[in-house]
Every structure is written in C-alpha cells, then in structure tokens.
XYZ file of C-alpha atoms in Angstrom:
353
model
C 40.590 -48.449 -99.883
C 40.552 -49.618 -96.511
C 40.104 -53.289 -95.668
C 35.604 -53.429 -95.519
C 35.971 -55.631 -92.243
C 37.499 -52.493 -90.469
C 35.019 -50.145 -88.722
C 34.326 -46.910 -90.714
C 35.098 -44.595 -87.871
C 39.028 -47.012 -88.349
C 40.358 -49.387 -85.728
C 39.617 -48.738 -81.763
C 41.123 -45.861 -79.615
C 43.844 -48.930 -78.068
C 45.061 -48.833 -82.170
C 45.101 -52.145 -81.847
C 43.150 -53.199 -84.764
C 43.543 -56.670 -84.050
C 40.471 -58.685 -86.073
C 41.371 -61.991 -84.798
C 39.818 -61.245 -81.439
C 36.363 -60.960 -83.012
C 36.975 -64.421 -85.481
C 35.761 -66.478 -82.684
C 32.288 -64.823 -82.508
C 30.416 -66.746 -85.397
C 26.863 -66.043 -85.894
C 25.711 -69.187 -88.491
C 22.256 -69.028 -90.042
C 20.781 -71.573 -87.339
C 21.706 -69.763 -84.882
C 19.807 -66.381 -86.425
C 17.348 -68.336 -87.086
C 16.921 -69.872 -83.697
C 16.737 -66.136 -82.233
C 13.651 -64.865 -81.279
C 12.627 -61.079 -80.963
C 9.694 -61.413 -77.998
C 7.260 -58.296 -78.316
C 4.171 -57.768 -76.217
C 0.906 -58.102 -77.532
C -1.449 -55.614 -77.372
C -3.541 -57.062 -74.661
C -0.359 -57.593 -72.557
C 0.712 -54.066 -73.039
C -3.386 -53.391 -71.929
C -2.952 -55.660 -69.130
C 0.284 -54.137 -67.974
C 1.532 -58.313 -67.666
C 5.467 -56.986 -67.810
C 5.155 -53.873 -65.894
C 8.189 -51.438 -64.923
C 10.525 -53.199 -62.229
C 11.584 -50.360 -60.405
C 9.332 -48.352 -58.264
C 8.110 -45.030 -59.224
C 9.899 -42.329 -56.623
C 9.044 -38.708 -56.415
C 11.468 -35.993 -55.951
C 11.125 -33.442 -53.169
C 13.704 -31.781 -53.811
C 16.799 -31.466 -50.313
C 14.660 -34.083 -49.049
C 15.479 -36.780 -51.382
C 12.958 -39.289 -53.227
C 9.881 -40.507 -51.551
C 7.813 -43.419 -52.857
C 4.591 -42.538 -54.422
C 2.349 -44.661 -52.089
C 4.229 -43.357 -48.983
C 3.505 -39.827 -50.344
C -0.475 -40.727 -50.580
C -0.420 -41.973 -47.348
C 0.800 -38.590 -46.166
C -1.679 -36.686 -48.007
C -4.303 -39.353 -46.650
C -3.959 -38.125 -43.134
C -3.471 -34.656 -43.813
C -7.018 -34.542 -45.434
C -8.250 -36.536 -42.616
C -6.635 -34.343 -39.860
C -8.108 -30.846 -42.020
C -11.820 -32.511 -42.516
C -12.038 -33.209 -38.154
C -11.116 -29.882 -37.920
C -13.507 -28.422 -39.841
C -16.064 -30.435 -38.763
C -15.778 -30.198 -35.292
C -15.575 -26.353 -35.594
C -18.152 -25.634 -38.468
C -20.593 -28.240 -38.699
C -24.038 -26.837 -37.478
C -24.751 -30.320 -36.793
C -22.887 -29.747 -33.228
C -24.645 -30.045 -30.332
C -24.632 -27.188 -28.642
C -23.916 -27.247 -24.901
C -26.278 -26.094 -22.447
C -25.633 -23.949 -19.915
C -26.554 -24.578 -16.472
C -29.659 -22.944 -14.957
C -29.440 -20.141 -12.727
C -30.964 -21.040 -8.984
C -34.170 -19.448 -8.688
C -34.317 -16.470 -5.839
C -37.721 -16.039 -4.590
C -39.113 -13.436 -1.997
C -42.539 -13.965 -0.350
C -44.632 -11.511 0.820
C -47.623 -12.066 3.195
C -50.509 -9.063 2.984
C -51.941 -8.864 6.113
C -55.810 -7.542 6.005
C -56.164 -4.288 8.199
C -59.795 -5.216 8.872
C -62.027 -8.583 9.223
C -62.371 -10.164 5.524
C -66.014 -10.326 4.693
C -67.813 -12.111 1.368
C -67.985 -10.880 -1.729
C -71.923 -9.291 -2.161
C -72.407 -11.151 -5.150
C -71.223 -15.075 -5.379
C -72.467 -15.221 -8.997
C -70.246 -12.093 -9.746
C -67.786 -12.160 -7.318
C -65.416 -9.798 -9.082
C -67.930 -7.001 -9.026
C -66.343 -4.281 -7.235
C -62.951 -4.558 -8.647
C -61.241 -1.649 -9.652
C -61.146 -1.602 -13.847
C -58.481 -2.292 -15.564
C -58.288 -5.992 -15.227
C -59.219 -8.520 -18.044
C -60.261 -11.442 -18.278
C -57.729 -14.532 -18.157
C -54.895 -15.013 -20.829
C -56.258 -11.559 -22.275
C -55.105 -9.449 -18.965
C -51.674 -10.868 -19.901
C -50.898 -8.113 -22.431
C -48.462 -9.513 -24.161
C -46.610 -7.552 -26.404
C -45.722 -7.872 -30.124
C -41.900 -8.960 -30.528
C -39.803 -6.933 -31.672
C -36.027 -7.290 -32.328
C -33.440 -6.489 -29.990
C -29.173 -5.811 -30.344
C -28.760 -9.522 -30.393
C -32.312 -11.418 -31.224
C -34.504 -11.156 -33.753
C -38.458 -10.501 -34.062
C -38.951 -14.303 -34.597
C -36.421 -15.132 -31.701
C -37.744 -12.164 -28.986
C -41.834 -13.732 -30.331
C -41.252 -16.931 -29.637
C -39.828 -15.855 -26.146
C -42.902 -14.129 -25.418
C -44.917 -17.047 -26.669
C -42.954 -19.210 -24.188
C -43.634 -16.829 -21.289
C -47.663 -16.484 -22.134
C -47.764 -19.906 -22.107
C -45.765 -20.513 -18.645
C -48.310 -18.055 -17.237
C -51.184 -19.570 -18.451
C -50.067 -22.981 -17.058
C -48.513 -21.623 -13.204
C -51.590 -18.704 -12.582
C -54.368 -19.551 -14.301
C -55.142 -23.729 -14.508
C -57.211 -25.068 -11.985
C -55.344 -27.911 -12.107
C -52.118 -26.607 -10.793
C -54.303 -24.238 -8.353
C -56.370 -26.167 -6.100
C -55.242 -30.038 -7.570
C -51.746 -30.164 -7.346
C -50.860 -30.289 -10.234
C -46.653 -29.410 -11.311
C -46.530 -31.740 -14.479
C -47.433 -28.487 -16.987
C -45.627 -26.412 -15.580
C -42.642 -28.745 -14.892
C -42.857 -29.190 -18.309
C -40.937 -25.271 -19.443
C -38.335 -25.876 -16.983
C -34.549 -26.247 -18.157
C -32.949 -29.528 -17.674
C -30.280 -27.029 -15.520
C -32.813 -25.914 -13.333
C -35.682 -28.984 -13.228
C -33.345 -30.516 -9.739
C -34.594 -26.993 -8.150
C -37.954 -27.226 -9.178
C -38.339 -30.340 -7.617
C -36.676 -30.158 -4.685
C -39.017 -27.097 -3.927
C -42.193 -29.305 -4.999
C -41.103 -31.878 -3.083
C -39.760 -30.603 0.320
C -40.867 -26.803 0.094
C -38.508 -24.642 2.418
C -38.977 -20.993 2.905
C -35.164 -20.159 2.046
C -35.241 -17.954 -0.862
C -34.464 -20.859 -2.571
C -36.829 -23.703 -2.639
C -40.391 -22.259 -2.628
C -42.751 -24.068 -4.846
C -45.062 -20.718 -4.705
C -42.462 -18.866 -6.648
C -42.798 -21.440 -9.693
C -46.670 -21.147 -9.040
C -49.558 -20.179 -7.151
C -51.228 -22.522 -5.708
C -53.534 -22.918 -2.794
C -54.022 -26.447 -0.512
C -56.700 -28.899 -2.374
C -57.548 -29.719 1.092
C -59.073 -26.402 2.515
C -59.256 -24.260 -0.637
C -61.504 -24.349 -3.684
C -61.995 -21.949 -6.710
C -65.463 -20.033 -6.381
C -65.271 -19.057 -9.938
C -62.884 -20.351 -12.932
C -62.307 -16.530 -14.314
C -59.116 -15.185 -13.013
C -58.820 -11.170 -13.531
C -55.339 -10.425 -14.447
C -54.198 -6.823 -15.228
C -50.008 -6.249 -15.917
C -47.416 -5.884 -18.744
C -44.055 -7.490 -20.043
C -40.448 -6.223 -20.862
C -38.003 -6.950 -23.136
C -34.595 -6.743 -22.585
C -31.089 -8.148 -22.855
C -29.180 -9.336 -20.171
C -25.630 -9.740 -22.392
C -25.404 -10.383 -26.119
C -26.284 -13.786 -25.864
C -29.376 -14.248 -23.437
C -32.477 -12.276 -23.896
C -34.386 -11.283 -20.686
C -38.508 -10.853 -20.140
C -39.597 -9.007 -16.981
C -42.966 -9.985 -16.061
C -45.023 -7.803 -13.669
C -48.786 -9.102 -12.981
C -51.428 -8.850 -10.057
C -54.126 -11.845 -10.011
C -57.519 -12.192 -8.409
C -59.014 -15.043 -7.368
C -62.201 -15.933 -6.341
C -61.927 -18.818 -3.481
C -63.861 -20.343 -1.104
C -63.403 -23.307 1.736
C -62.943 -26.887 0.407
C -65.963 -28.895 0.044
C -68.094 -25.937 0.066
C -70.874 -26.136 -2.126
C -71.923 -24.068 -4.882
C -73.431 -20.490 -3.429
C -71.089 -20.435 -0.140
C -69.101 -17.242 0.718
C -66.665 -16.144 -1.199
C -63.492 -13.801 -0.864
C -61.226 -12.385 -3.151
C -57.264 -13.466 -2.963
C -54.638 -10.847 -4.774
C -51.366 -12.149 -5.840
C -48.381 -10.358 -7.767
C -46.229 -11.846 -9.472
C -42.689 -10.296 -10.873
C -40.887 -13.030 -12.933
C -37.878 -12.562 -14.916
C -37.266 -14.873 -17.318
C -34.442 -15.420 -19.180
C -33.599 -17.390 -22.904
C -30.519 -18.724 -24.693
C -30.649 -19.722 -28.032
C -30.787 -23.234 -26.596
C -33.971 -22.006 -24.467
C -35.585 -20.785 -27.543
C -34.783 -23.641 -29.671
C -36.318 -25.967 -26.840
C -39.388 -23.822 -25.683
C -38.127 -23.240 -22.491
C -37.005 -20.885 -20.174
C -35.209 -19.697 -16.813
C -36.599 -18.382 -14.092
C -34.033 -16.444 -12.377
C -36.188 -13.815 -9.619
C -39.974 -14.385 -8.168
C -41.224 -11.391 -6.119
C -44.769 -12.470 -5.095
C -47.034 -10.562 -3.234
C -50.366 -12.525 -1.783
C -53.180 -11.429 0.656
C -55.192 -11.517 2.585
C -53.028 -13.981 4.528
C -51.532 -14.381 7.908
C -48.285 -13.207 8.652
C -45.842 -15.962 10.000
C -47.343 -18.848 8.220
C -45.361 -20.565 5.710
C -46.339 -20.018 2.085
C -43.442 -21.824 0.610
C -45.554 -24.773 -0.115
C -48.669 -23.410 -0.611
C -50.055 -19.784 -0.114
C -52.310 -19.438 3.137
C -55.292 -16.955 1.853
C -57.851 -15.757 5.071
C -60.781 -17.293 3.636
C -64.234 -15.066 4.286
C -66.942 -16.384 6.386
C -70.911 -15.042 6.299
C -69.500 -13.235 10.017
C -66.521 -12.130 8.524
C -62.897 -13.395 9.656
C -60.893 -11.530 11.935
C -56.742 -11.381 11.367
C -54.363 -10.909 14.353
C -52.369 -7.544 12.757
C -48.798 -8.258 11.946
C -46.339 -9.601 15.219
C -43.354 -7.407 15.486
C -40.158 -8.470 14.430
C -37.538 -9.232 16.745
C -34.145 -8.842 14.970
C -32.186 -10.782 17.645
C -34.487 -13.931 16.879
C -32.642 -15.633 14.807
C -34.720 -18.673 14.576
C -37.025 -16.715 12.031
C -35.775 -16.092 8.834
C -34.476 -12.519 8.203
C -35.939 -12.403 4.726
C -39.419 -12.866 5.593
C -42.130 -9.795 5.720
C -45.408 -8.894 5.984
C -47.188 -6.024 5.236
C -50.377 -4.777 5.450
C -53.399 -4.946 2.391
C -54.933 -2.107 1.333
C -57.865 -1.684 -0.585
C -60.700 -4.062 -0.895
C-alpha cells in the first residue's frame, strides 16, 4: 500500500514527490477555528450590497464589446431621431401652410343709358315693370345643393357654397355696406393672403384692374345716394368646378336691381332703378374651407345707368332719375393714342328699361 500522505492520483508530474515541501504548511485547530466562511444574507443578496465588479459588456459581434449603458444611449437617440420623424411628417396636428392669395383682377363696365332716365311709376313698388324671373333677396341667389366633385366631397363643395351665399349676402345685398360704408363684413371672408389687397383698394381705390373696391362690393356714395327700397331683386346661378386636384372653384354669375334715390331725399321722392352684374369666381383650399373663407380671383361687373369716364373704382356712379328725367351725354369715343386713359376701361350702352 502506498504511503496515505501521497496523493491518490501518486506524486506530481515533476516526480518529485518530495513531502517535506508541504511540512511547513501547518493548519492547528486555532487557526481553523479562527477562519471564518462570510456568506451574504438574504437581504444583502436582495439589496445587491456586493454586486458584480466587472461591468456587464455586450457582444456585437466584428465590432467588439460595447457597454450596456453606452448601447441604451444609442438606442435612446435612435428612438428619438424615428419619433421627430414621424411626427413632423404624420401628425395631423401640423399646421398646415397657407398659400398665398391670388391678386384679384377686376374689369368695370359703365352702361351708358341710350335715352334720359326717368322715375320709376310707382315709388311704393318700384320694381314693377321688371322683367320676371328675379326673386327676392338671398332667394334670387339660387344656390345649388353640393354635390361632390374628383377631389371634394358633398360636405366640403356645401360648405363652399355656404361660404359664397354668405359673401353675397354681405357685398350685394346689406345696406350697410351699400350706402354706409361699411367693409368690416365683408372684410371679414377675406384670406389673410389676400386681406393687404382688399385694403389697399378700400383705402386708396385705383381703377387698375387691380385695386377696385367695387369688385369686392357694390356700393354707392353715402353722400349722394340712398336706397329707395331695402328689397334687392336678384336673378342668377352658381358653378362648381375644380381648378386642380386641390382647390375647388365656384363661378358666380348674378344681375342686381336696386332701387335708389338722391341722398337726403325723403320718403316718396323719385326713384330709378340701378342694374349691376356681377361674375365672381371664387376659389377654396382645404385651408379656405376649414377657415370659412375664400379667394376671389376675377370680378366682371357690369353697372348702369352710369356715365362713361367716371371712376367707379371707389364707388359706382348710378344716373340718378329726376321728376324731368336726366339726360346722359352718349359714350365719348375712344382715342387709342391717348394714353393717359386706361386701355382697359369701356362703356357700353344699356338696353332695356
């Protein structure tokens, strides 16, 4: 038997075997006894008190080891860089840009009578003889019933119409804005792109196509004109279309009659019938239509009786009727070598009553 203070596997791989090299190590009973075993409690191990000294690394395979809280920060941004993009491409809570407004182009046409302008027979109906057709107000509108379009929907093409009935209402039909001056209500349906045109043309009126404040509205001058009667016969139609996939367009085409007489008159003096047409066309974005608003892009407007060669930008010039009747020069000839007169402006002649 082999000596039991050898190793069972036999003596080490040198084949030394020496023993006396491991006398000197004594292990006593104090010293045993001394030696303590530390172990963790459990609320140590809970509170992680002796926690792992190295720092936790992730492989990433070729590119090595990165350290968990560098590889956090890294997936930090990249959510941060994803959730801008999103939101600043999705989010319906965008606001949407608005376009600018087009620049009004307005045409003015005086309507010369061909004979002396006498009183209506009737002052209490002054609208007797006119030819039928014509209703009353709001009602001679005739505004259709939206319908959808390529691009816009019933709701979207009704509340366009809506917008446009209500524009009409406020720039042909309210005393206020025709014989007081008013602008404020009809200001008010303008687009922010196109309200610095509006008032330049209420504000220094200029008979350039541009700046007319009698293509935003009719009105006559508080000083020397007066309504005779608060109906205003209206007879015309509307029409939808679209001018590209993302703006819808309203073509409005409507002849007014008024019943005037002189300012200061009082109640019973002549009066004389003044016709005005109006073509409008209006057009919406889906900011327009979110906002109530709309663009006027084109006024054609037609008024008589009226003198040819007087200014209507700021105010239309009707030939007021006298008991005796009031007697219009006929239309001047136009020189085309005069430039100082604007080649745009016409005149023609009215006909009918």
């Amino acid at each position: 038997m082999g000596d039991p203070r050898e190793p069972p596997e036999g003596t080490p791989g040198d084949g030394s075997g020496n023993e006396d090299e491991f006398r000197s190590v004594v292990f006593d009973e104090s010293f045993v006894r001394a030696a303590r075993i530390q172990e963790l409690s459990a609320r140590e191990r809970l509170a992680g008190t002796f926690g792992r000294a190295t720092r936790a690394r992730v492989r990433l395979g070729p590119l090595g080891t990165v350290p968990r809280r560098a590889l956090a920060l890294l997936l930090l941004i990249l959510l941060a860089f994803g959730a801008a993009v999103y939101f600043g491409v999705s989010s319906p809570m965008v606001t949407a840009v608005h376009p600018e407004g087009s620049q009004l182009t307005v045409s003015l046409v005086a309507l010369s009578p061909a004979s002396a302008v006498r009183p209506v027979a009737d002052p209490a109906d002054p609208f007797a003889g006119l030819t039928p057709g014509y209703g009353d107000g709001a009602l001679g509108l005739n505004t259709p019933t939206g319908a959808a379009t390529g691009h816009f929907s019933r709701v979207e093409v009704t509340k366009a119409l809506d917008t446009v009935q209500r524009y009409l209402v406020a720039s042909s039909l309210s005393p206020a804005v025709l014989v007081r001056g008013a602008t404020s209500d009809v200001r008010a349906f303008v687009t922010p792109g196109e309200l610095a045109g509006f008032d330049a043309s209420v504000a220094q009126p200029v008979d350039d196509r541009h700046h007319a404040a009698t293509g935003w509205m009719v009105r006559f001058d508080p000083a020397r004109v007066a309504l005779a009667s608060n109906t205003v016969k209206v007879a015309g139609a509307m029409r939808i279309d679209e001018a590209d996939d993302g703006t819808l367009q309203i073509t409005t085409d409507h002849t007014f009659v008024y019943a005037l007489k002189p300012g200061g008159a009082p109640a019973g003096a002549p009066a004389g019938l003044e016709t005005v047409r109006r073509q409008l066309t209006f057009r919406f974005d889906r900011v327009d239509l979110a906002s109530a608003q709309l663009r006027l892009v084109d006024a054609v407007v037609q008024a008589g009786p009226e003198s040819c060669g007087t200014s209507t930008a700021g105010f239309l010039q009707p030939v007021l009727a006298t008991a005796q009747g009031t007697v219009v020069a006929p239309p001047s000839p136009v020189d085309p070598g005069n430039h100082a007169r604007p080649g745009w402006q016409v005149c023609g002649v009215l006909a009918g009553s």
